Amino acid sequence: MKKFTWVQPDNIDEAQRQINAVTATIATGKTIQGAAVIKAGGVDLLDLMKENIIAPAKIVSINALPGLGKIGFDEKSGLRIGALVKLSDLEENAEIKKHYAALHESVSHAATPQIRNMATLGGNLAQRPRCWYFRSEDHKCLKKGGTKCFAQEGQNQIHGIFNTEICPCVHSSSVSTALVAFGAQVEITGAKGKLRNVPLAEFFVSPQVDVTRENILERGEIITALTVPAPPKGQKSWYIKQAAKESYDWALADAAVVAQMSGDTIKDVKIVLGAAAPTPYRATAAEQLLRGQKVSEKLAVQVGTAAVEGATPLAHNAYKVPMFKAIVKECVLNLV
Amino acid sequence: MSEIKSTGTSQNKTTSPAPPQKREVTLHINGKNTTLSLAPWTTLLDALRQYLGMTGTKKGCDHGQCGACTVLIDGKHINSCLSLAVMQQNKEITTIEGLADGEDLHPVQAAFIKHDAFQCGYCTAGQICSTVGMLNMKKGNSPAEIRDLMSGNICRCGAYANIFAVVEEVKEN
Amino acid sequence: MRKEKFPIGIPGVNLREIEREVPVTEPPAWPINDKLKHVGKSVKRTDAILKVTGKAKYTADINLPGMLQGRMLRSPHPSAKILSIDTSAAEAFPGVKAVYVLRSNMSGAEPKGGEDNGYPEIKYAGQAIAGVAAKDGQTAEEALKLIKVEYQTMPFVVDMDEAREPGAPLVFEQQVEQEETGGGGGGAKGLEQQGNVRGPSTKSFFGGPRGDVEQGMAEADVIVEGIFRTQVQTHSALETHGIVADWKPDMLTVYASTQSTKGVRSEMASIFDLPESKVRVICEYMGGGFGAKYGAGNFGVTAVNLSKISGQPVKLMLDRKAEHLAVGNRPNSWQELKIGAKKDGTLTAIKQESYGTAGIGLGAGVGRVAQAVYECPNFLTEQYDVFTNAGPGAAFRAPGNPQGAFALEQLIDELAEKLGTDALELRDKIDNSVVRKEERRLAAKAINWSRRKKPGSDTGVIKRGIGVAQSTWPRLIDIDSTAEVRMYRDGTVEIRSGVMDIGTGTRTILSQIVAEELGLEPEQISVKIGDTLFPNGPASGGSKVSGSITPAARNAAYKAKQEILKQAAPKMEEKAADLELKDGMIVSKTSGKTMSFKDALKQMRTSQIMTSASREDDYGGFMVGTFISHGDLGSVQMAEVSVNTETGFVKVEKIVAAHSCGRPLNPMQIQSQVNGGVIQGISYALYEDRVMDKNTGHMLNANLDQYKIAFSMEIPDIEVINIEEYTARSSTDAFGIAEPANIATAAAVANAIYNAIGVRLYELPMTPDKVLKALNLV
């Protein structure tokens, strides 16, 4: 870890004044003189610094900012989660468990109990990919401002099966798989308290737009909250994470299905796949198959198949195709 | 080696643009306040091991992946290697050295001995802190929940089965 | 010599008595365990309190006055020549006290013929180049970046299949050798070397080829064959390799995280041209080794040099990445195995050919299970090492054998199926080991073998299956194992030996042995080990500690007992021969007169009695010249798994592990060790895999998240069955259990997966992608 200075402002204006970079840009080597970045739980940030992937000159802890550590729920306005809420607090929240089962499930399988006690929701959304080439200082890949994606011709068993042409890294926040399926919005606070609310699905950036970053955060912007719409009547959700092992592991494939049911008929549904693409992947063709239908074993199988339609697996990850089929099918069957 | 300056509470509020390399950091560890002069990049783990000589907490991977460095912050178990010491001011830090009451072992420590829940012992401090953290959460109520909540600690010698027995026993009492 | 009657055999099966001639200095024969007070009992670990309170000091915890922190510079290139190294900027960096550049590579195979420019050639990414010692770690790390190395990069190959091809980049231009070790590292001398391939090795200490395999195959009614692959596994001990070196003009003291204090001492003495008496190696507590922690290592040589240059103690612990890259692994394997049998199951021939890569090292064989487990008149193995540009392999818990068992035990299963026989019945027929027969019986009962269904017959997405696998491990003995027992006037008793406790409980069993012999309680025995100031003990490896050091410990305690009884006899007005030690008292067997042990010690002529003893040769002689005791450590494991046939995910539900280790000394510790072996076996079977990038030559998962190890949720229900088996070979008749516990697991899991899904997996680890491929879903 390179040396840095550390500040912990107690108001957001000061924090914004201090921050002059997002972690993505300093990993590209086009280092901003004296780059200063946000730190919340610090889990991913410190890991990246210890791996010599980034070396910010200053760390701006936002932990003293007021009001970012609360979870609020109301049947009408829905859920509001402060950016500094720890994953373990989300996991323990009774309303989330009750109204947003898939979110609860995704959080409780994230990382380890220790990390869930440290990691914040904001940090989880802004974390960088786990691609082993990206995480290796010896590989100057596209994402780090290099000229080559090593995964294309290399070991790509943990990579994506959709949108793989430029950089097949998958977004590693499995919590966002569920959040996107619930139609969550990110609240971002910019300079002078300027707020913008962005659908989480649009918060993530695909490599076509900018391969060096995974989200739209601009310099000085801070994620302050995440909101999830109130659960419509008849909302049912399910989430499955499939990893190589059950303890502490990154998803090989994860899926969230959030449906609005009327009896056993599906009125509306969102199906999102994680660890499938550079951003959480909406399986719209699969959703289409389900809308207006009653769940059956046969239909669930078809939905699973439709979910991976158009997949372009790489040399070592074709197994993800049947794996996604299986977990999407399982999620759908669990709606009833 | 030791940079302990004084004891007593103090609080640092800093917003100065170019702070000095080292700063005073007051940590409340095992019921005692200790003020150290630390560089901001010093992890809590390094502060404990190198500056306070508290080597009971171990470094296994230094990346939050093995759990050997687990300590309790306000009763919750975290990886001290992924935490900066400077972040942990005004919090109750409990390490393996702070669990026993004098000669009287913490019930979890005693149960680790009874059930032979370690071999080489290098992961043990972390395993014990995770167990205590789980009990603090009032969790560990089923075999599946125990396995789930102990899933942040590697025991390469493979003492897991006996660690599960520890939790089951401590839960009963 | 005198004649002595010993128990032999398995209680409840074939226990009987045997008369053997033993040296007159040896203690009388012990009865079986249920007649002993401390031996064979689950005594709690003597070091338990220190371990649960964080007070046990590991190498990483050593903090000496004035100690510097060392860090190492490692190569970013998998193959290169070093043209120049400029350390001047690093040396001038404030806070830096010493910089040292390695002049040779200490690990892996050694090329014959010297280097040109004084720098070792770089043969893998992560190879050690230089070290820096500074006032703190941060300074040392910054200084490393100031060392300028000019590399001339060279072609490399990290994939074994590619390395075998003609025209592949040569890892070694010259012929190489690496001393063979009992534990499994290194290789036989003088084997042929072509390209990157060296071998074949056809012999083990069980001998060479037997009979004529072609003839045997011709006589067979049924032939089963297959090609099996296993992956590279890294040891991943939680405490990384490392030492604290303290160079003083009169003595080099080294605190090392090592399995062999005497091994480190002799290597350090030889490298630094010191007499062994001027090198002291200490390893009080150690955070796991599993075979990888022997010798001085590049890091050790660097640390000692840094201490020598700076005149201050230097601590140098590897980081997790270097631990994966540079200090050992279980080599991979490609193995073709063919077995011929008669209709009645009798084996007629076993033919094995294997290739494996230990990176730049030797020792990538597939062990000796195929040679030793079953009766078969015709046997041939040809095992080749393949060099690749990767870190050197090292002995890893039963080197070669889990690889060998993965193939052998799957084919034996296949043979049973072809013959229409139950997998256990076939083994009853072709395996003449008495202990494994009993283990099979007990394990089958524990797992309820009779409910085992036809392969793949479960309906539904999740299918369950049961499988079995067997193994063998020799009873290795290190004859250079000595213990010293001291009795002090204040009534205390101490045992000392250079042997260290890797976590298996060596301290505890030594206290049990001495307490048993002296009629004391184990907690009254102070155990001082892990220091070369004490007499040499065995290395903690090869499952040889119990068999090697406990007889020495008992013998030394027996000698001390003779001495104290001799001194007490006149005071009690008795003959020493009539006295015995019991429950803290000296008791006359004839008159019943007593004197407390403490009083006797108080009245000693000198303030202490010190006796030392080594291990006698095996009663009845060794089986072969390299100190292998008679008989084998036979094991049978059974696994129950569930397989999700849509996601390919395998979960091990239960393992029954039936093992023998001679006279069990501490059943609780044995159970712990078997649990550990099983868990490492499951981890090997399903998760662990070193991922190398062929294009850049780097290991991609040199960490503990992408290098996947079993954690708590991967742990099945494990039932350990421990067979008491007496062989009358030494004064304790005890043997180790570490290696046997780990050999059969992956094979048992593989057979259980086959039983579940009806399709066989030929490659480790058995991850979802391989299961899905086997099921034709990919």
Coordinates of N, CA and C in Angstrom, one line a residue, chain A residues 187-316:
Chain A
E187 N -29.5 7.4 -5.4 CA -29.5 8.8 -5.2 C -28.0 9.3 -5.1
I188 N -27.7 10.2 -6.0 CA -26.3 10.6 -6.1 C -26.3 12.1 -5.7
T189 N -25.4 12.5 -4.8 CA -25.3 13.9 -4.4 C -24.0 14.5 -5.1
G190 N -24.2 15.5 -5.9 CA -23.1 16.1 -6.5 C -22.8 17.4 -5.8
A191 N -22.0 18.2 -6.5 CA -21.5 19.5 -5.9 C -22.7 20.4 -5.5
K192 N -22.5 21.1 -4.5 CA -23.5 22.1 -4.0 C -24.8 21.4 -3.7
G193 N -24.7 20.1 -3.3 CA -25.9 19.4 -2.8 C -26.9 19.0 -4.0
K194 N -26.4 19.1 -5.2 CA -27.2 18.8 -6.3 C -27.5 17.3 -6.3
L195 N -28.8 16.9 -6.3 CA -29.2 15.5 -6.2 C -29.6 15.1 -7.6
R196 N -29.2 13.8 -7.9 CA -29.8 13.2 -9.1 C -30.2 11.8 -8.7
N197 N -31.3 11.4 -9.2 CA -31.8 10.0 -9.0 C -31.8 9.3 -10.3
V198 N -31.1 8.1 -10.2 CA -30.9 7.4 -11.4 C -31.3 5.9 -11.2
P199 N -32.1 5.4 -12.1 CA -32.4 3.9 -12.0 C -31.1 3.2 -11.9
L200 N -31.0 2.2 -10.9 CA -29.8 1.5 -10.7 C -29.3 0.8 -12.0
A201 N -30.3 0.4 -12.8 CA -29.9 -0.3 -14.1 C -29.1 0.7 -15.0
E202 N -29.4 2.0 -14.8 CA -28.6 2.9 -15.7 C -27.4 3.5 -14.9
F203 N -27.3 3.1 -13.7 CA -26.1 3.6 -12.9 C -24.8 2.9 -13.5
F204 N -25.0 1.6 -13.9 CA -23.9 0.8 -14.4 C -23.6 1.2 -15.8
V205 N -22.3 1.1 -16.1 CA -21.8 1.5 -17.4 C -21.3 0.3 -18.2
S206 N -21.6 0.1 -19.4 CA -21.1 -1.0 -20.1 C -19.8 -0.6 -20.8
P207 N -18.9 -1.6 -21.1 CA -17.6 -1.3 -21.7 C -17.7 -0.5 -23.0
Q208 N -18.8 -0.6 -23.7 CA -19.0 0.2 -24.9 C -18.9 1.7 -24.6
V209 N -19.5 2.0 -23.5 CA -19.5 3.4 -23.1 C -18.1 3.9 -22.6
D210 N -17.6 3.1 -21.6 CA -16.3 3.4 -21.1 C -15.8 2.1 -20.4
V211 N -14.7 1.6 -20.9 CA -14.3 0.3 -20.4 C -13.5 0.5 -19.1
T212 N -13.1 1.7 -18.8 CA -12.3 1.8 -17.6 C -13.2 2.1 -16.3
R213 N -14.4 2.1 -16.5 CA -15.3 2.3 -15.3 C -16.5 1.4 -15.3
E214 N -17.2 1.3 -14.2 CA -18.4 0.4 -14.2 C -19.6 1.2 -13.8
N215 N -19.5 2.5 -13.5 CA -20.7 3.3 -13.1 C -20.5 4.7 -13.6
I216 N -21.6 5.4 -13.4 CA -21.6 6.8 -14.0 C -21.1 7.9 -13.0
L217 N -20.7 7.5 -11.8 CA -20.3 8.5 -10.9 C -19.2 9.4 -11.4
E218 N -19.4 10.7 -11.3 CA -18.5 11.7 -11.7 C -17.7 12.1 -10.5
R219 N -16.6 12.8 -10.8 CA -15.7 13.4 -9.8 C -16.5 14.2 -8.8
G220 N -16.3 13.8 -7.5 CA -17.0 14.6 -6.5 C -18.4 14.1 -6.1
E221 N -18.9 13.2 -6.9 CA -20.2 12.7 -6.6 C -20.2 11.6 -5.6
I222 N -21.2 11.6 -4.8 CA -21.3 10.6 -3.7 C -22.6 9.9 -3.8
I223 N -22.6 8.5 -3.7 CA -23.9 7.8 -3.6 C -24.3 8.1 -2.2
T224 N -25.5 8.7 -2.0 CA -26.0 9.0 -0.7 C -27.1 8.0 -0.2
A225 N -27.9 7.5 -1.2 CA -28.9 6.5 -0.8 C -29.4 5.7 -2.0
L226 N -30.1 4.7 -1.6 CA -30.7 3.8 -2.6 C -32.2 3.7 -2.3
T227 N -33.0 3.9 -3.2 CA -34.5 3.8 -2.9 C -35.1 2.6 -3.7
V228 N -36.0 1.9 -3.1 CA -36.7 0.8 -3.8 C -38.2 1.1 -3.7
P229 N -38.8 1.0 -4.9 CA -40.3 1.3 -4.9 C -41.0 0.5 -3.9
A230 N -42.2 1.0 -3.4 CA -43.0 0.3 -2.5 C -43.4 -1.0 -3.1
P231 N -43.5 -2.1 -2.3 CA -43.9 -3.4 -2.9 C -45.3 -3.3 -3.4
P232 N -45.6 -3.5 -4.7 CA -46.9 -3.6 -5.2 C -47.6 -4.8 -4.6
K233 N -48.9 -4.7 -4.6 CA -49.7 -5.9 -4.1 C -49.3 -7.1 -4.9
G234 N -49.2 -8.2 -4.1 CA -48.9 -9.5 -4.8 C -47.4 -9.6 -5.3
Q235 N -46.5 -8.8 -4.7 CA -45.1 -8.9 -5.1 C -44.5 -10.1 -4.5
K236 N -43.8 -10.9 -5.3 CA -43.1 -12.1 -4.9 C -41.7 -12.1 -5.5
S237 N -40.8 -12.5 -4.8 CA -39.4 -12.5 -5.4 C -38.6 -13.7 -4.9
W238 N -37.6 -14.0 -5.7 CA -36.7 -15.1 -5.4 C -35.4 -14.8 -5.9
Y239 N -34.4 -15.3 -5.2 CA -33.0 -15.0 -5.6 C -32.2 -16.3 -5.4
I240 N -31.3 -16.6 -6.4 CA -30.4 -17.8 -6.2 C -29.0 -17.4 -6.6
K241 N -28.1 -17.7 -5.8 CA -26.7 -17.5 -6.2 C -26.0 -18.8 -6.3
Q242 N -25.4 -19.1 -7.4 CA -24.6 -20.3 -7.6 C -23.2 -20.0 -7.7
A243 N -22.4 -20.5 -6.7 CA -21.0 -20.3 -6.8 C -20.3 -21.6 -6.8
A244 N -18.9 -21.6 -6.8 CA -18.2 -22.9 -6.8 C -18.4 -23.5 -5.4
K245 N -18.5 -22.7 -4.4 CA -18.8 -23.2 -3.0 C -19.7 -22.3 -2.3
E246 N -20.3 -22.8 -1.2 CA -21.3 -22.0 -0.5 C -20.7 -20.9 0.4
S247 N -19.6 -21.2 1.0 CA -18.9 -20.2 1.9 C -18.2 -19.2 1.0
Y248 N -18.2 -18.0 1.4 CA -17.4 -17.0 0.9 C -17.0 -17.2 -0.6
D249 N -17.8 -16.8 -1.5 CA -17.4 -17.0 -2.9 C -18.2 -16.0 -3.8
W250 N -17.6 -15.7 -4.9 CA -18.3 -14.9 -5.9 C -19.2 -15.7 -6.7
A251 N -20.3 -15.1 -7.1 CA -21.2 -15.9 -7.9 C -20.6 -16.3 -9.2
L252 N -20.9 -17.6 -9.7 CA -20.6 -18.0 -11.0 C -21.8 -17.6 -11.9
A253 N -23.0 -17.6 -11.2 CA -24.2 -17.2 -11.8 C -25.2 -16.9 -10.7
D254 N -25.9 -15.8 -10.8 CA -26.9 -15.5 -9.8 C -28.1 -14.8 -10.6
A255 N -29.3 -15.0 -10.0 CA -30.5 -14.5 -10.7 C -31.5 -14.1 -9.6
A256 N -32.2 -13.0 -10.0 CA -33.3 -12.5 -9.1 C -34.5 -12.4 -10.0
V257 N -35.6 -12.9 -9.5 CA -36.9 -12.7 -10.2 C -37.8 -12.0 -9.3
V258 N -38.4 -10.9 -9.7 CA -39.4 -10.1 -8.9 C -40.6 -10.1 -9.8
A259 N -41.7 -10.6 -9.2 CA -43.0 -10.7 -10.0 C -44.1 -10.0 -9.2
Q260 N -45.0 -9.5 -10.0 CA -46.3 -9.1 -9.4 C -47.3 -10.1 -9.7
M261 N -47.8 -10.7 -8.7 CA -48.7 -11.9 -9.0 C -50.2 -11.5 -8.7
S262 N -51.0 -12.1 -9.5 CA -52.4 -12.0 -9.2 C -52.9 -13.4 -9.1
G263 N -53.1 -13.8 -7.9 CA -53.3 -15.3 -7.7 C -52.1 -16.0 -8.1
D264 N -52.2 -17.0 -9.0 CA -51.0 -17.6 -9.4 C -50.6 -17.2 -10.9
T265 N -51.2 -16.1 -11.3 CA -50.9 -15.5 -12.6 C -49.9 -14.4 -12.4
I266 N -48.9 -14.4 -13.3 CA -47.9 -13.4 -13.2 C -48.3 -12.1 -14.0
K267 N -48.5 -11.0 -13.3 CA -48.9 -9.8 -14.1 C -47.7 -9.1 -14.7
D268 N -46.7 -9.0 -13.9 CA -45.5 -8.4 -14.4 C -44.3 -9.0 -13.7
V269 N -43.2 -8.9 -14.4 CA -42.0 -9.6 -13.8 C -40.7 -9.0 -14.3
K270 N -39.7 -9.0 -13.4 CA -38.4 -8.6 -13.9 C -37.4 -9.8 -13.6
I271 N -36.6 -10.1 -14.5 CA -35.6 -11.2 -14.3 C -34.3 -10.6 -14.6
V272 N -33.4 -10.7 -13.6 CA -32.1 -10.1 -13.7 C -31.0 -11.2 -13.4
L273 N -30.0 -11.2 -14.3 CA -28.9 -12.2 -14.1 C -27.7 -11.4 -13.7
G274 N -27.0 -11.9 -12.7 CA -25.7 -11.4 -12.2 C -24.6 -12.3 -12.7
A275 N -23.4 -11.8 -12.7 CA -22.2 -12.6 -13.1 C -22.4 -13.1 -14.6
A276 N -23.2 -12.4 -15.3 CA -23.5 -12.8 -16.7 C -22.9 -11.8 -17.7
A277 N -22.8 -10.6 -17.3 CA -22.4 -9.5 -18.2 C -21.7 -8.4 -17.4
P278 N -21.2 -7.4 -18.1 CA -20.5 -6.4 -17.4 C -21.4 -5.6 -16.5
T279 N -22.7 -5.6 -16.7 CA -23.6 -4.9 -15.9 C -24.7 -5.9 -15.5
P280 N -25.5 -5.7 -14.5 CA -26.6 -6.6 -14.2 C -27.5 -6.8 -15.5
Y281 N -27.8 -8.0 -15.9 CA -28.4 -8.3 -17.2 C -29.9 -8.6 -17.1
R282 N -30.7 -7.8 -17.7 CA -32.2 -8.0 -17.8 C -32.5 -9.0 -18.8
A283 N -33.1 -10.1 -18.4 CA -33.5 -11.1 -19.4 C -34.9 -10.8 -19.9
T284 N -35.0 -9.9 -20.8 CA -36.3 -9.4 -21.2 C -37.1 -10.4 -22.0
A285 N -36.5 -11.2 -22.8 CA -37.2 -12.2 -23.6 C -37.9 -13.2 -22.6
A286 N -37.2 -13.5 -21.6 CA -37.7 -14.5 -20.6 C -38.9 -13.9 -19.8
E287 N -38.7 -12.6 -19.5 CA -39.8 -11.9 -18.8 C -41.1 -11.9 -19.6
Q288 N -40.9 -11.7 -20.9 CA -42.0 -11.6 -21.9 C -42.8 -12.9 -21.8
L289 N -42.0 -14.0 -21.8 CA -42.7 -15.4 -21.8 C -43.6 -15.6 -20.5
L290 N -43.2 -14.9 -19.4 CA -43.9 -15.1 -18.2 C -45.1 -14.3 -18.0
R291 N -45.1 -13.1 -18.6 CA -46.1 -12.1 -18.3 C -47.5 -12.7 -18.7
G292 N -48.4 -12.6 -17.8 CA -49.8 -13.0 -18.1 C -50.0 -14.5 -18.0
Q293 N -48.9 -15.2 -17.6 CA -49.0 -16.7 -17.5 C -49.1 -17.2 -16.1
K294 N -49.5 -18.4 -16.0 CA -49.5 -19.2 -14.7 C -48.1 -20.0 -14.7
V295 N -47.5 -20.0 -13.6 CA -46.3 -20.7 -13.5 C -46.5 -22.2 -13.6
S296 N -45.7 -22.8 -14.4 CA -45.7 -24.3 -14.5 C -44.3 -24.8 -14.7
E297 N -44.0 -26.0 -14.4 CA -42.7 -26.6 -14.6 C -42.2 -26.4 -16.0
K298 N -43.1 -26.6 -17.0 CA -42.8 -26.5 -18.4 C -42.4 -25.1 -18.8
L299 N -43.2 -24.2 -18.3 CA -43.0 -22.8 -18.6 C -41.7 -22.3 -17.9
A300 N -41.5 -22.7 -16.7 CA -40.2 -22.3 -16.0 C -39.0 -22.8 -16.8
V301 N -39.1 -24.0 -17.4 CA -37.9 -24.4 -18.2 C -37.7 -23.5 -19.4
Q302 N -38.9 -23.2 -20.0 CA -38.8 -22.3 -21.2 C -38.2 -20.9 -20.8
V303 N -38.7 -20.4 -19.7 CA -38.2 -19.1 -19.2 C -36.7 -19.2 -19.0
G304 N -36.2 -20.3 -18.4 CA -34.8 -20.5 -18.1 C -34.0 -20.4 -19.5
T305 N -34.6 -21.1 -20.5 CA -33.9 -21.2 -21.8 C -33.9 -19.8 -22.4
A306 N -35.0 -19.1 -22.3 CA -35.1 -17.8 -22.9 C -34.2 -16.8 -22.2
A307 N -33.9 -17.0 -21.0 CA -33.0 -16.1 -20.2 C -31.6 -16.1 -20.8
V308 N -31.2 -17.2 -21.4 CA -29.8 -17.2 -21.9 C -29.7 -17.1 -23.4
E309 N -30.9 -16.8 -24.0 CA -30.9 -16.5 -25.4 C -29.9 -15.5 -25.8
G310 N -29.2 -15.8 -26.9 CA -28.2 -14.8 -27.4 C -26.9 -14.8 -26.6
A311 N -26.7 -15.7 -25.7 CA -25.5 -15.7 -24.9 C -24.3 -16.1 -25.9
T312 N -23.2 -15.4 -25.6 CA -22.0 -15.7 -26.4 C -20.9 -16.1 -25.5
P313 N -21.0 -17.3 -24.9 CA -20.0 -17.7 -23.9 C -18.6 -17.8 -24.5
L314 N -17.6 -17.6 -23.7 CA -16.2 -17.7 -24.0 C -15.6 -19.1 -24.0
A315 N -14.4 -19.2 -24.2 CA -13.8 -20.6 -24.3 C -14.0 -21.4 -23.1
H316 N -14.0 -20.8 -21.9 CA -14.0 -21.6 -20.7 C -15.3 -21.4 -19.8

